Short mmCIF file of C-alpha atoms in Angstrom, two decimals:
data_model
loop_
_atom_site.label_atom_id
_atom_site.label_comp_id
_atom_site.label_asym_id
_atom_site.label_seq_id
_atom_site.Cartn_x
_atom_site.Cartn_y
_atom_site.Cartn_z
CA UNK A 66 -6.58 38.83 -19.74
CA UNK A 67 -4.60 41.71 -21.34
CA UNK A 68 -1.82 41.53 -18.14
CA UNK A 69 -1.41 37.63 -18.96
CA UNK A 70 -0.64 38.63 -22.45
CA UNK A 71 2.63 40.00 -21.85
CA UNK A 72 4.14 37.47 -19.48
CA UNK A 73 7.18 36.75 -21.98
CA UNK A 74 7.10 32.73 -22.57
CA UNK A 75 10.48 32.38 -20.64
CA UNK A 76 8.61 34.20 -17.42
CA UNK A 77 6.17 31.62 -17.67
CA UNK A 78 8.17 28.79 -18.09
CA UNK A 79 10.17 29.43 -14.77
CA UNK A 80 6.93 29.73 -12.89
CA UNK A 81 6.02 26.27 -14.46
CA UNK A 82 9.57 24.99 -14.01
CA UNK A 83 9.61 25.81 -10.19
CA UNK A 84 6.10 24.24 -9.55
CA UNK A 85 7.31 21.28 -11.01
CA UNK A 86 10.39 21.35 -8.64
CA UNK A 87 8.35 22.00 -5.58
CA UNK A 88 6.22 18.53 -6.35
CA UNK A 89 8.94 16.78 -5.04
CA UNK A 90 9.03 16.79 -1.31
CA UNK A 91 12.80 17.89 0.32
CA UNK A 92 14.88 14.74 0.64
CA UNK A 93 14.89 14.35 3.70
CA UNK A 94 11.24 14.20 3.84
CA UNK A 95 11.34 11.50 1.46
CA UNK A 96 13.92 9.91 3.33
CA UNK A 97 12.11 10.11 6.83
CA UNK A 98 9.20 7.83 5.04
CA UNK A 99 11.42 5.76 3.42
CA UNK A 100 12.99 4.69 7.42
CA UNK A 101 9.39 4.37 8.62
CA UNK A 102 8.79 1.64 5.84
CA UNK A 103 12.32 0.04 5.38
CA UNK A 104 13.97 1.15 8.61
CA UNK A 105 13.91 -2.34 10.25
CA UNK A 106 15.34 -3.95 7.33
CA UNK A 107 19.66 -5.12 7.63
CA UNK A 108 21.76 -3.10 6.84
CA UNK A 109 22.69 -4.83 3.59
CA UNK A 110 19.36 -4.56 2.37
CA UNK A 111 19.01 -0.61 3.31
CA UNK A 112 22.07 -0.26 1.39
CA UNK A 113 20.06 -1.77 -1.59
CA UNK A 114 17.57 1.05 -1.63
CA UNK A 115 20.18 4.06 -1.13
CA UNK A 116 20.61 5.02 -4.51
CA UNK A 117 24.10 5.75 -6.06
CA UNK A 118 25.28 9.08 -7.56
CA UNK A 119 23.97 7.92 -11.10
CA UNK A 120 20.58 6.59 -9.88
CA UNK A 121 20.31 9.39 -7.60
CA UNK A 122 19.75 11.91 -10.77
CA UNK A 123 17.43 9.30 -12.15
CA UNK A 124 15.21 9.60 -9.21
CA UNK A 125 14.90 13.44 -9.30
CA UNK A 126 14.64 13.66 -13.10
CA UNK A 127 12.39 11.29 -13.16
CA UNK A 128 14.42 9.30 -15.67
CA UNK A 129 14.91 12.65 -17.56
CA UNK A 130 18.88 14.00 -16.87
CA UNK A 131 19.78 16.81 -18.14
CA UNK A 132 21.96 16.66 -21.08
CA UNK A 133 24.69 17.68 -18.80
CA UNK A 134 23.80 15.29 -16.13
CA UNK A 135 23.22 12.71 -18.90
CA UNK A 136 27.34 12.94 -19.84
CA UNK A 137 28.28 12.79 -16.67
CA UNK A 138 26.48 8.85 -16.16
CA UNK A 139 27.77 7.85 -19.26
CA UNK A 140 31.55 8.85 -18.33
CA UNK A 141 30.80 7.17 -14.61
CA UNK A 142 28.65 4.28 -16.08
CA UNK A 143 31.51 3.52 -18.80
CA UNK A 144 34.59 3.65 -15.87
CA UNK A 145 32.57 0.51 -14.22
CA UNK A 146 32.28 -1.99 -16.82
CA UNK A 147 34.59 -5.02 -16.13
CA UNK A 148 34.84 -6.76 -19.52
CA UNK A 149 36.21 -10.81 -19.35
CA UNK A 150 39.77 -10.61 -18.77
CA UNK A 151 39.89 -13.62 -21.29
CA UNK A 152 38.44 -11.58 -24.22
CA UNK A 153 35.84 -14.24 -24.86
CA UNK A 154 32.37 -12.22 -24.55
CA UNK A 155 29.92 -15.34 -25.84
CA UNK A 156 29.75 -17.98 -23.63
CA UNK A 157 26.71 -21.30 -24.04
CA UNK A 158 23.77 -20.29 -25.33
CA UNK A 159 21.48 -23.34 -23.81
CA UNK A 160 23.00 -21.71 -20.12
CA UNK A 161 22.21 -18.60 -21.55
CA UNK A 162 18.55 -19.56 -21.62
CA UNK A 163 18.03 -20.69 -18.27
CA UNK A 164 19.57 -17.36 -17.33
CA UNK A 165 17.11 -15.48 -19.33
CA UNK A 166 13.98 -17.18 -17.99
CA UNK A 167 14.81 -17.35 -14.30
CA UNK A 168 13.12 -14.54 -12.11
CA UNK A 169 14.54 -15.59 -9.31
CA UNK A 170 16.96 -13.80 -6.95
CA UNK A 171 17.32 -10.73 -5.37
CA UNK A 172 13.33 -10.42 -3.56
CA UNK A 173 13.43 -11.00 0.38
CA UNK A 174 10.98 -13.96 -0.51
CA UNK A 175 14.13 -15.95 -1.90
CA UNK A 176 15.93 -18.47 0.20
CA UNK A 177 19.61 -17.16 1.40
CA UNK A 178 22.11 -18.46 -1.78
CA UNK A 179 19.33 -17.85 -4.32
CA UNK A 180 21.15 -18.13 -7.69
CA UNK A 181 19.80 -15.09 -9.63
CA UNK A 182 18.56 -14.71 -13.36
CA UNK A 183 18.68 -11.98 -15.47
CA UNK A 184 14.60 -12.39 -16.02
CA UNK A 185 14.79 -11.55 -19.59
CA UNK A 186 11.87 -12.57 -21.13
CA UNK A 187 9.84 -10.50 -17.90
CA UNK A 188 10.60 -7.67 -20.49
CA UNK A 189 12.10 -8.28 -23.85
CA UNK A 190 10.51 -11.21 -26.97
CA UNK A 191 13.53 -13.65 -27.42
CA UNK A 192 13.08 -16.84 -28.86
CA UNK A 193 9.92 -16.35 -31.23
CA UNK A 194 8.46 -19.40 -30.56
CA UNK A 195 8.04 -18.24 -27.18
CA UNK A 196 4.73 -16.97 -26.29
CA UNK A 197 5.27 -15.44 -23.19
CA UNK A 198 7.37 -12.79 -23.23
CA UNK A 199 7.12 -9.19 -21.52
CA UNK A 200 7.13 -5.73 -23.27
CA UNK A 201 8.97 -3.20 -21.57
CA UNK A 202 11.44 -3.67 -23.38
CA UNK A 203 12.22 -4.10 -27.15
CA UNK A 204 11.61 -7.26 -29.08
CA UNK A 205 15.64 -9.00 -29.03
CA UNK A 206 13.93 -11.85 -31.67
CA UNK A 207 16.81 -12.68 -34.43
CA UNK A 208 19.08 -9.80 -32.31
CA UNK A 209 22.33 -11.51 -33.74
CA UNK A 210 21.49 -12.53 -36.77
CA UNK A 211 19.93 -9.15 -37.54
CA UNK A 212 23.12 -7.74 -36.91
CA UNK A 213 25.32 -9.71 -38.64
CA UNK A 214 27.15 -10.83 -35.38
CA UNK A 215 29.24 -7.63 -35.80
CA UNK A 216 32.27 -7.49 -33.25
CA UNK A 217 31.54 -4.41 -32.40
CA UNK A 218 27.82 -4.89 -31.64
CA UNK A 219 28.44 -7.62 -29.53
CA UNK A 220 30.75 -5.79 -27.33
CA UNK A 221 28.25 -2.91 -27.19
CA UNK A 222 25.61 -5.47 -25.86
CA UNK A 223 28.15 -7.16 -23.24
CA UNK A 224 28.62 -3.35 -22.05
CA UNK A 225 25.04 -2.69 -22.15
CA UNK A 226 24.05 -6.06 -20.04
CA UNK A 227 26.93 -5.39 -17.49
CA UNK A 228 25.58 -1.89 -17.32
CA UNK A 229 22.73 -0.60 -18.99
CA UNK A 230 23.25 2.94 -17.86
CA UNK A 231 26.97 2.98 -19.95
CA UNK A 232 24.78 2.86 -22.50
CA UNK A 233 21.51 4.94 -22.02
CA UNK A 234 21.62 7.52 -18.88
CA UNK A 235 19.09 6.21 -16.21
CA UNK A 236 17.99 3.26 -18.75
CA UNK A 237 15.17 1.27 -17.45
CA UNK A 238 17.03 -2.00 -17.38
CA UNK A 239 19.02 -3.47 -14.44
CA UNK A 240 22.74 -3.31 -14.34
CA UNK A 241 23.52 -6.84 -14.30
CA UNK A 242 27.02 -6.79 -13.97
CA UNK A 243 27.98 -3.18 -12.10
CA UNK A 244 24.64 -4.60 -9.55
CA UNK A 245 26.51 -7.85 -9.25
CA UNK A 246 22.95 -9.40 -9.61
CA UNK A 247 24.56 -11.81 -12.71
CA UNK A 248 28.27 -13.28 -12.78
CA UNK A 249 30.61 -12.66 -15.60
CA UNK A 250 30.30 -16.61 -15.99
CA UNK A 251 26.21 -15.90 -16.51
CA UNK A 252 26.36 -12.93 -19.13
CA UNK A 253 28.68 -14.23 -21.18
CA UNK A 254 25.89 -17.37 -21.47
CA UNK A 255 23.00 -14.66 -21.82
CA UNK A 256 25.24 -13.40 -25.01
CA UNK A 257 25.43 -16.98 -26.32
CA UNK A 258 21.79 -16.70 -26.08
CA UNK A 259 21.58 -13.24 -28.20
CA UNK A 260 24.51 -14.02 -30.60
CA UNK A 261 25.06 -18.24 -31.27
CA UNK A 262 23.81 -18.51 -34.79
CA UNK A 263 22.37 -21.73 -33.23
CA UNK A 264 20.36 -20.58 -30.47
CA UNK A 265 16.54 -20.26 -30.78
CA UNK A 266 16.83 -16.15 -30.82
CA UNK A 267 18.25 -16.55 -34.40
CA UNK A 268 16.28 -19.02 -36.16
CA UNK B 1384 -23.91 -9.23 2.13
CA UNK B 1385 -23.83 -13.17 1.94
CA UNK B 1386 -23.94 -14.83 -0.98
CA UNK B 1387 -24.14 -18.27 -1.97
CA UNK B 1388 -20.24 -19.56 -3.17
CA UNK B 1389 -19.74 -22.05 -5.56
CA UNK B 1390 -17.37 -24.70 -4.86
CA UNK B 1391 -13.70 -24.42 -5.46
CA UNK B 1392 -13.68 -27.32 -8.03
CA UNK B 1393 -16.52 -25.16 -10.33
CA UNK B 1394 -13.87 -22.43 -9.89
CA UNK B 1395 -11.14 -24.10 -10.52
CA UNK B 1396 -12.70 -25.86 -14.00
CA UNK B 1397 -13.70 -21.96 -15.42
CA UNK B 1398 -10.15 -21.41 -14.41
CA UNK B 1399 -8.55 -24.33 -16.50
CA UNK B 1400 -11.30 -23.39 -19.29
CA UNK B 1401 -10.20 -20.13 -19.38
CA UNK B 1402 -6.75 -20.57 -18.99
CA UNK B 1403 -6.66 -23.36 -22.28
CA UNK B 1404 -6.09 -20.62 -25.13
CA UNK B 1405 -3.00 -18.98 -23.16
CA UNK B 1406 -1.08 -21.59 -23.29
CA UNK B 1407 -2.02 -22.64 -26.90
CA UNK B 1408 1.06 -22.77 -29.56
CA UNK B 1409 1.34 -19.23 -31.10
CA UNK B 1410 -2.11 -17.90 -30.30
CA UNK B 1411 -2.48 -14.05 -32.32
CA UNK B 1412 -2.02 -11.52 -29.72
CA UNK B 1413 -5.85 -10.38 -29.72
CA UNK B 1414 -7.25 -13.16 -28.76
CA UNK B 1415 -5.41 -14.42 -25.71
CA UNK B 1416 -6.36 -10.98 -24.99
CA UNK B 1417 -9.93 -11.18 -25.64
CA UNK B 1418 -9.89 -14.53 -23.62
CA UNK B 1419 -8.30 -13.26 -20.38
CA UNK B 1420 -10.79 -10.41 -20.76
CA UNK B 1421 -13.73 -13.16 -20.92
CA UNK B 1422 -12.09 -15.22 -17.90
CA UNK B 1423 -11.82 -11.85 -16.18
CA UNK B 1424 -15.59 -11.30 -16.36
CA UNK B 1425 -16.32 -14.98 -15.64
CA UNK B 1426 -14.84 -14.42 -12.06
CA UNK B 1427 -15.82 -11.13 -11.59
CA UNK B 1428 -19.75 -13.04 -10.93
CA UNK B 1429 -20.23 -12.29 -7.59
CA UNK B 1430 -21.81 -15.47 -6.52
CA UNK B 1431 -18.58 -17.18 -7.39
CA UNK B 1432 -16.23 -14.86 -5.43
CA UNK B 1433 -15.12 -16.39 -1.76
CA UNK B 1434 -13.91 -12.32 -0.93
CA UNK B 1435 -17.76 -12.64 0.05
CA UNK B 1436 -16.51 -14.66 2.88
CA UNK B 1437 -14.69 -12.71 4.23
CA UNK B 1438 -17.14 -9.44 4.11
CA UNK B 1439 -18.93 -11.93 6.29
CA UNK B 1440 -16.18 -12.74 8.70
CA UNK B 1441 -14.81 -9.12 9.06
CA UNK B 1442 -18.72 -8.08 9.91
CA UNK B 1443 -18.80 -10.54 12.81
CA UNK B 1444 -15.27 -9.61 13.63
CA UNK B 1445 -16.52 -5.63 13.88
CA UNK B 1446 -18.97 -6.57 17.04
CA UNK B 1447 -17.12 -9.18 18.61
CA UNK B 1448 -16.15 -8.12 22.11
CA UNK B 1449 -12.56 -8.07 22.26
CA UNK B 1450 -9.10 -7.05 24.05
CA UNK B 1451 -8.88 -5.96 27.56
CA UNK B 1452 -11.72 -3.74 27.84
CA UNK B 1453 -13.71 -6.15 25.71
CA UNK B 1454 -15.51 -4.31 23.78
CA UNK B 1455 -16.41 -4.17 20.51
CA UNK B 1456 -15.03 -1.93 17.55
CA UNK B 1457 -18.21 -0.08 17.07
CA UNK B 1458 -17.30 3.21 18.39
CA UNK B 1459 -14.48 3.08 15.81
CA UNK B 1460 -13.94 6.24 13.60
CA UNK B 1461 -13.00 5.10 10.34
CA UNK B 1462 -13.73 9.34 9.22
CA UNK B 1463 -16.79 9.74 8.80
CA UNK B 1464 -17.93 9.71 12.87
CA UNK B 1465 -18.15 6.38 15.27
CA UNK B 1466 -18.97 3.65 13.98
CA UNK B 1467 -20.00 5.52 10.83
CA UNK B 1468 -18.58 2.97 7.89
CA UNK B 1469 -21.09 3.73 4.93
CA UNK B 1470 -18.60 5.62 2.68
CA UNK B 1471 -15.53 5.63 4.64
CA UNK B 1472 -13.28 3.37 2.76
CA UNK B 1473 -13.99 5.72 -0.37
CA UNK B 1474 -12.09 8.76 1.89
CA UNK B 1475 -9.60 6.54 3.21
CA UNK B 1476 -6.40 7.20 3.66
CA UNK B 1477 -7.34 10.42 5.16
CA UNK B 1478 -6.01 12.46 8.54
CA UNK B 1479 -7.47 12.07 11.89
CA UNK B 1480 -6.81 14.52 14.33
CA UNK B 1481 -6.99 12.48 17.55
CA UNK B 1482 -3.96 10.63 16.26
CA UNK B 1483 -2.29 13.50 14.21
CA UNK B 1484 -1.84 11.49 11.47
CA UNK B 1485 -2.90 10.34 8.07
CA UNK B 1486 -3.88 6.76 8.04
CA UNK B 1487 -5.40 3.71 5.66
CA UNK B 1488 -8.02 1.70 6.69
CA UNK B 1489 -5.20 -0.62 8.25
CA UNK B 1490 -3.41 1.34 10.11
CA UNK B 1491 -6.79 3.60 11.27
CA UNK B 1492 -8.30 -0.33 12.52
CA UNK B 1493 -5.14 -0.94 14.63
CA UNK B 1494 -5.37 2.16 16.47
CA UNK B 1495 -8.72 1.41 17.18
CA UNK B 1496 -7.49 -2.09 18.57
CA UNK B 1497 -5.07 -0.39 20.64
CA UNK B 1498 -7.10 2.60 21.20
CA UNK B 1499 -10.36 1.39 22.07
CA UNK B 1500 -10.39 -2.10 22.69
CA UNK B 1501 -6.66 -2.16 24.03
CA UNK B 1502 -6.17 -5.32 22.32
CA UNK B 1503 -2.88 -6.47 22.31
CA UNK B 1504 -2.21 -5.88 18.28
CA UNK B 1505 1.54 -7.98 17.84
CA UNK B 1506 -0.91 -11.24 17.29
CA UNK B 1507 -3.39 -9.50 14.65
CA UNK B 1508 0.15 -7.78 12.66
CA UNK B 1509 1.70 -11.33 12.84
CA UNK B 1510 -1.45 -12.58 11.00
CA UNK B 1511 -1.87 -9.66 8.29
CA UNK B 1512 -1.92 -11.68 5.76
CA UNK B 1513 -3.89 -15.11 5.54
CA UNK B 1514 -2.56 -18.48 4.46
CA UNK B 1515 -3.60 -21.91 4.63
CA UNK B 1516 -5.07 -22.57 7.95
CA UNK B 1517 -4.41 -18.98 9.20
CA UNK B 1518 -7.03 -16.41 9.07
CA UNK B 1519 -6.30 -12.74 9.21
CA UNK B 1520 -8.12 -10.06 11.10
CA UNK B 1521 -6.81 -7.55 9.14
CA UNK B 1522 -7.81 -8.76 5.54
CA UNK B 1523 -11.93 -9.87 6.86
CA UNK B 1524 -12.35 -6.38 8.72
CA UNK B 1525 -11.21 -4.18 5.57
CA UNK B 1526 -13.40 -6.68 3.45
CA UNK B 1527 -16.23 -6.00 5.43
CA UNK B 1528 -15.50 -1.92 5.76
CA UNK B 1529 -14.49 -1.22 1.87
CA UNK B 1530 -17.71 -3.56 0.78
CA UNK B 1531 -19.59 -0.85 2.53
CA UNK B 1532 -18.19 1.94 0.15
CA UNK B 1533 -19.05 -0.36 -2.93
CA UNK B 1534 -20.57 1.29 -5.58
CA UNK B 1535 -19.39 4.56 -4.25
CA UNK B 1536 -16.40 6.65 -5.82
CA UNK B 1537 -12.95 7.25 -4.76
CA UNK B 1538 -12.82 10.55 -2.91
CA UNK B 1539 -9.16 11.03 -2.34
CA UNK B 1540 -8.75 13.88 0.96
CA UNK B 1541 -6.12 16.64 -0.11
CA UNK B 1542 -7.00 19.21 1.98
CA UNK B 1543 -5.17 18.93 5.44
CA UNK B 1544 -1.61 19.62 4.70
CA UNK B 1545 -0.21 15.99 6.01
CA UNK B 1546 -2.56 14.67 3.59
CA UNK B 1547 -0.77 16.82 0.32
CA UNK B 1548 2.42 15.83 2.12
CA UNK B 1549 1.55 11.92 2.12
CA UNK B 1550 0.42 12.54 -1.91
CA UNK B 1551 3.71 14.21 -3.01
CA UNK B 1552 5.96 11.76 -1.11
CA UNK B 1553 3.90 9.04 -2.40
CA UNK B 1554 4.33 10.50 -6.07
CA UNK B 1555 7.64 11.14 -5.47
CA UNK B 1556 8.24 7.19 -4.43
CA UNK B 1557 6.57 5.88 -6.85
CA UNK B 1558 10.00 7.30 -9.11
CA UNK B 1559 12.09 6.31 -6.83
CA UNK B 1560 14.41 3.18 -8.14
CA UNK B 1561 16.41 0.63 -5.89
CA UNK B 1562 17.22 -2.55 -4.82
CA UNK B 1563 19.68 -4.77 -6.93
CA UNK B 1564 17.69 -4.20 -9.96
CA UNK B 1565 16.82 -0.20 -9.73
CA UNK B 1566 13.44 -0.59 -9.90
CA UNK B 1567 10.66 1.59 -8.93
CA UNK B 1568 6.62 1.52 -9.07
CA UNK B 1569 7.65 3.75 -12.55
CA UNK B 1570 9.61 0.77 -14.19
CA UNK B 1571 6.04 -1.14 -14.65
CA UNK B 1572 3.63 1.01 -14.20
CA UNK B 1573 4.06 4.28 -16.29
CA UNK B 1574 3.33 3.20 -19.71
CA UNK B 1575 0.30 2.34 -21.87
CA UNK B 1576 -0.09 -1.55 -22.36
CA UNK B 1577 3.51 -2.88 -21.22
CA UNK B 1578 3.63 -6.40 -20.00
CA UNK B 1579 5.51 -8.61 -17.93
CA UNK B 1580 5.14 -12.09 -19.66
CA UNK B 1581 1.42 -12.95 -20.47
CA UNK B 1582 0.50 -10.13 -17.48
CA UNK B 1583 -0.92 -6.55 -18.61
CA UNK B 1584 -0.10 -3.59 -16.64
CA UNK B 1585 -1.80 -0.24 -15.09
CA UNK B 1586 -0.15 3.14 -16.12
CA UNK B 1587 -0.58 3.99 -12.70
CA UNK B 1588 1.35 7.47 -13.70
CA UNK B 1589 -1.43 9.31 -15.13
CA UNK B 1590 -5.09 9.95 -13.86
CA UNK B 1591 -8.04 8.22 -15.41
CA UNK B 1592 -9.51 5.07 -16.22
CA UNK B 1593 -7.06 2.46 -15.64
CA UNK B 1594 -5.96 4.20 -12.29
CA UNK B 1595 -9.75 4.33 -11.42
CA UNK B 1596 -10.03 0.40 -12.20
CA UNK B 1597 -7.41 -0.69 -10.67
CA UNK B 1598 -7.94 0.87 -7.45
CA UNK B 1599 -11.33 0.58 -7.27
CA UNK B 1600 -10.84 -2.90 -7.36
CA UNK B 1601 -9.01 -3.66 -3.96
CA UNK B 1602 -9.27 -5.31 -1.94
CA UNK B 1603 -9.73 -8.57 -3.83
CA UNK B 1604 -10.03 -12.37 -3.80
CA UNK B 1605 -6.95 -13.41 -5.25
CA UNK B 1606 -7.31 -16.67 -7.25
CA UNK B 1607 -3.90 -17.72 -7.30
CA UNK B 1608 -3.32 -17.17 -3.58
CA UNK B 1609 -6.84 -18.15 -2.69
CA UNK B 1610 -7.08 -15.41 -0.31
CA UNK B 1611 -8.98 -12.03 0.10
CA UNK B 1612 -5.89 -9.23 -0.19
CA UNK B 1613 -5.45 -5.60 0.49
CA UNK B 1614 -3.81 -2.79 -0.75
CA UNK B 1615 -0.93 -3.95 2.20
CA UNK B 1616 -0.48 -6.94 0.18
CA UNK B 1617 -0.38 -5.60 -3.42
CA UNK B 1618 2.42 -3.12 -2.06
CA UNK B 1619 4.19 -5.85 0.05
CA UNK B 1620 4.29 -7.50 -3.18
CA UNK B 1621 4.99 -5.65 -5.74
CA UNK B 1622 8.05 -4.35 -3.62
CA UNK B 1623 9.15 -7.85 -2.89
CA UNK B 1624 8.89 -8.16 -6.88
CA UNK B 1625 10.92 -4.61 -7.15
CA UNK B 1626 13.85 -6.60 -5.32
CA UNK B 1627 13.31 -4.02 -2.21
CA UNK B 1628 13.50 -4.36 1.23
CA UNK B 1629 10.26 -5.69 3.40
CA UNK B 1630 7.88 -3.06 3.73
CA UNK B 1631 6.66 -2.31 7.47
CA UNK B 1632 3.17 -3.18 7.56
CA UNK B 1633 1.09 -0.53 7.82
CA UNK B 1634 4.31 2.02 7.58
CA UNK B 1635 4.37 5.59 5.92
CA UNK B 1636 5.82 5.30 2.89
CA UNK B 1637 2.97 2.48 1.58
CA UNK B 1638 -0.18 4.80 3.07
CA UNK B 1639 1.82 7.78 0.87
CA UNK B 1640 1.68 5.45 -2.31
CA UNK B 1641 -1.78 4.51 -1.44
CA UNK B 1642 -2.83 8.30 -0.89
CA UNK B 1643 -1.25 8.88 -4.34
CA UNK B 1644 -2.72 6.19 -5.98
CA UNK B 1645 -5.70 7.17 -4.98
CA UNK B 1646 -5.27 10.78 -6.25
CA UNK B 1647 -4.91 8.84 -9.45
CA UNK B 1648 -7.87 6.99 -9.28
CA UNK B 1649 -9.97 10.18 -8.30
CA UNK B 1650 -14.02 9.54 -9.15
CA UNK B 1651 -13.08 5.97 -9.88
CA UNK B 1652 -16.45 3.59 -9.10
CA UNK B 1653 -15.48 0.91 -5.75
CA UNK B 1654 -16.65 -2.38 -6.60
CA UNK B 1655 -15.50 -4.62 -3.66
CA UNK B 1656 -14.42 -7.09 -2.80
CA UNK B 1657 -13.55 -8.33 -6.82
CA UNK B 1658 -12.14 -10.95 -7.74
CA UNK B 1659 -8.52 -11.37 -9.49
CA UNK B 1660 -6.30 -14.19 -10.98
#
């Protein structure tokens, strides 16, 4: 009792810090699982699950960079967002809808030529008078006219739809756009669907 | 165990019943809760669950003389000694020495095919999971084996060394994000009452109670499949829903999730088959 006394705090913390790190098996070990499960898959489809140098850190912090790490995302993140050569960022909000509730696209259940949808309500309230909506993510109910329909807002959203981890390092939400899972054509509708002062998310 | 089933139709009408109040206009939040809760418990009755059926085929299955030595798979160790299956889907996954491996109940019943009824498995893995007009081997024999841990607890084995390795990879995949949307088991399943649409889900990232439930409710009768599914399925699944490549049946990385899911679900009650949307 009297020897764990004076253990100074940053002792202890190490000790805790380096049983953390040990919890999570060498790579490769992780990796050599990973080809027992997913080994037979294309090679299109392995490249799917071999994570890139942002979603690498993700997967060892847990979804926790360092600060350090954190800047680093951002700054690659940022470099990757293509924004419409046109200028326009809102495109037709009633499009925008079917984009935001289609799941489809993207599982190995879909038929080759799938067209995918961003899945929005899976995660995030919408249109109010929609019942069934997920809640991962934050209620987007009246997300335009909240904001005013700001310039500036809307071209943080297009960046943050296109790639959520420009944004917030190791976010939790696909990156539509950088992931090519949506087309410029298809956010620019989603926006519609977050900005219009006509469409259901603002009334 | 047999029990007497009700028909589909009966099943079908407390499903429509109980269904009704979901899809009423702007229902408060507490009580489409309270009402998926009740329709939970209405098909949790085990005289109306057809996963019965298929404790009964998979207990036929277990003594029907098969393969080319034709023999039975009663000498089968599922862990706890030959034929020994009181208990053993509670310890399962777990590591068997004669194969030098840690293994579910899947993977443990096709070496046991191979091993001691060299029965020529392609057939059984092509059928692993039912559908209409196709019965699988695979889901009726781990109905029959887990039913005889039921009202038993989850005893997750952590002492061999492959088996902490399976539990740390496993919690180390279930972090792991890919496919076109970077998901991982974490995106869904590691916080308190998230959604996706009307459909709760299990923090599966922290021990207790809704680990315990969860897992100590596979396999199941599925409703909306209407089919009796294992653990193989829920993980085939729920990686075909995290936009990831198709899991190898009875492969690794899934008996590592399953090992640490099971960690999770540590002292967890078994009460199987149940019975599930």
């Amino acid at each position: 009792m009297m020897i764990r006394t004076f253990i100074p705090l940053a002792a202890l913390l190490a000790l805790a810090g380096s049983a953390r790190a040990q919890e999570r098996p060498a790579q490769a070990v992780i990796d050599a699982y990973l080809k027992s499960t997913f080994g037979k898959a294309s090679a299109e489809w392995q490249a799917r699950i071999k994570p890139d140098d942002s979603l690498a850190v993700c997967n060892t912090t847990r979804n926790n960079p360092s600060s350090a790490q954190s800047d680093e995302i951002l700054k690659r993140e940022s470099a990757r967002v293509v924004y419409p050569a046109d200028g326009k960022l809102l495109g037709n909000w009633k499009n925008g809808y079917q984009v935001a509730n289609n799941g489809r696209g993207g599982q190995f259940s879909d038929p080759p030529g799938t067209v995918a949808g961003g899945n929005c309500f899976a995660c995030h309230q919408l249109d109010p008078k929609e019942v069934s909506y997920g809640t991962l993510g934050p209620s987007l109910a009246a997300y335009g006219k909240d904001r005013k329909y700001d310039p500036e807002t809307i071209k943080d959203a297009y960046t943050k739809i296109y790639n959520s981890m420009a944004v917030v390092p190791c976010s939790n939400m696909p990156r539509f756009g950088v992931n090519k899972v949506l087309d410029e054509q298809q956010i620019k509708d989603v926006m519609a669907y977050l900005f219009d002062p006509e469409s259901p998310v603002n009334k | 165990m047999k029990l007497p089933i009700i028909g589909a139709a009966a099943l079908a009408a407390v499903m429509i019943v109980a269904a009704g109040p979901l899809t009423a206009q702007s229902p408060p939040q507490d009580d489409s809760e309270k009402e998926i809760e009740r329709y939970r418990q209405m098909l949790s009755d085990p005289f109306s669950n057809p996963g019965f059926l298929a404790v009964d085929r998979g207990e036929a299955l277990w003594s029907t003389q098969r393969g080319a030595r034709n023999v039975s798979l009663e000498a089968c160790d599922l862990g706890e000694g030959p034929g020994k299956l009181e208990g053993a889907f509670a310890k399962l996954p777990r590591y068997f020495a004669d194969a030098d491996k840690v293994m579910d109940t899947e993977q443990r019943l096709l070496w046991c095919m191979q091993k001691i009824q060299d029965l020529d498995t392609a057939d059984v893995v092509k059928r692993r999971f039912s559908g209409p007009g196709v019965a699988s081997d695979m889901e009726d024999l781990v109905a029959f084996i887990a039913n005889k841990s039921s009202e038993m607890t989850i005893q997750p084995q952590l002492s061999h060394p492959k088996e902490k390795e399976m539990a740390a990879v496993g919690e180390a995949l279930f972090y792991t994000r890919g496919g076109v949307n970077d998901f991982s088991c974490a995106t869904c399943h590691a916080e308190e009452g998230k959604r996706i649409r009307l459909q709760g889900l299990p923090n599966l990232s922290v021990k207790g109670r809704t680990a315990q439930e969860t897992m100590g409710s596979w396999p199941t009768y599925r409703v909306s499949q209407s089919a009796l599914r294992t653990m193989q399925h829920r993980l085939w699944d729920c990686y075909r829903q995290q936009r990831w490549p198709v899991p190898e049946y009875g492969s690794e990385a899934l008996t590592a999730l399953t090992v640490f899911l099971q960690k999770q679900a540590e002292g967890g009650e078994i009460k199987v088959p149940s019975i599930k949307r």
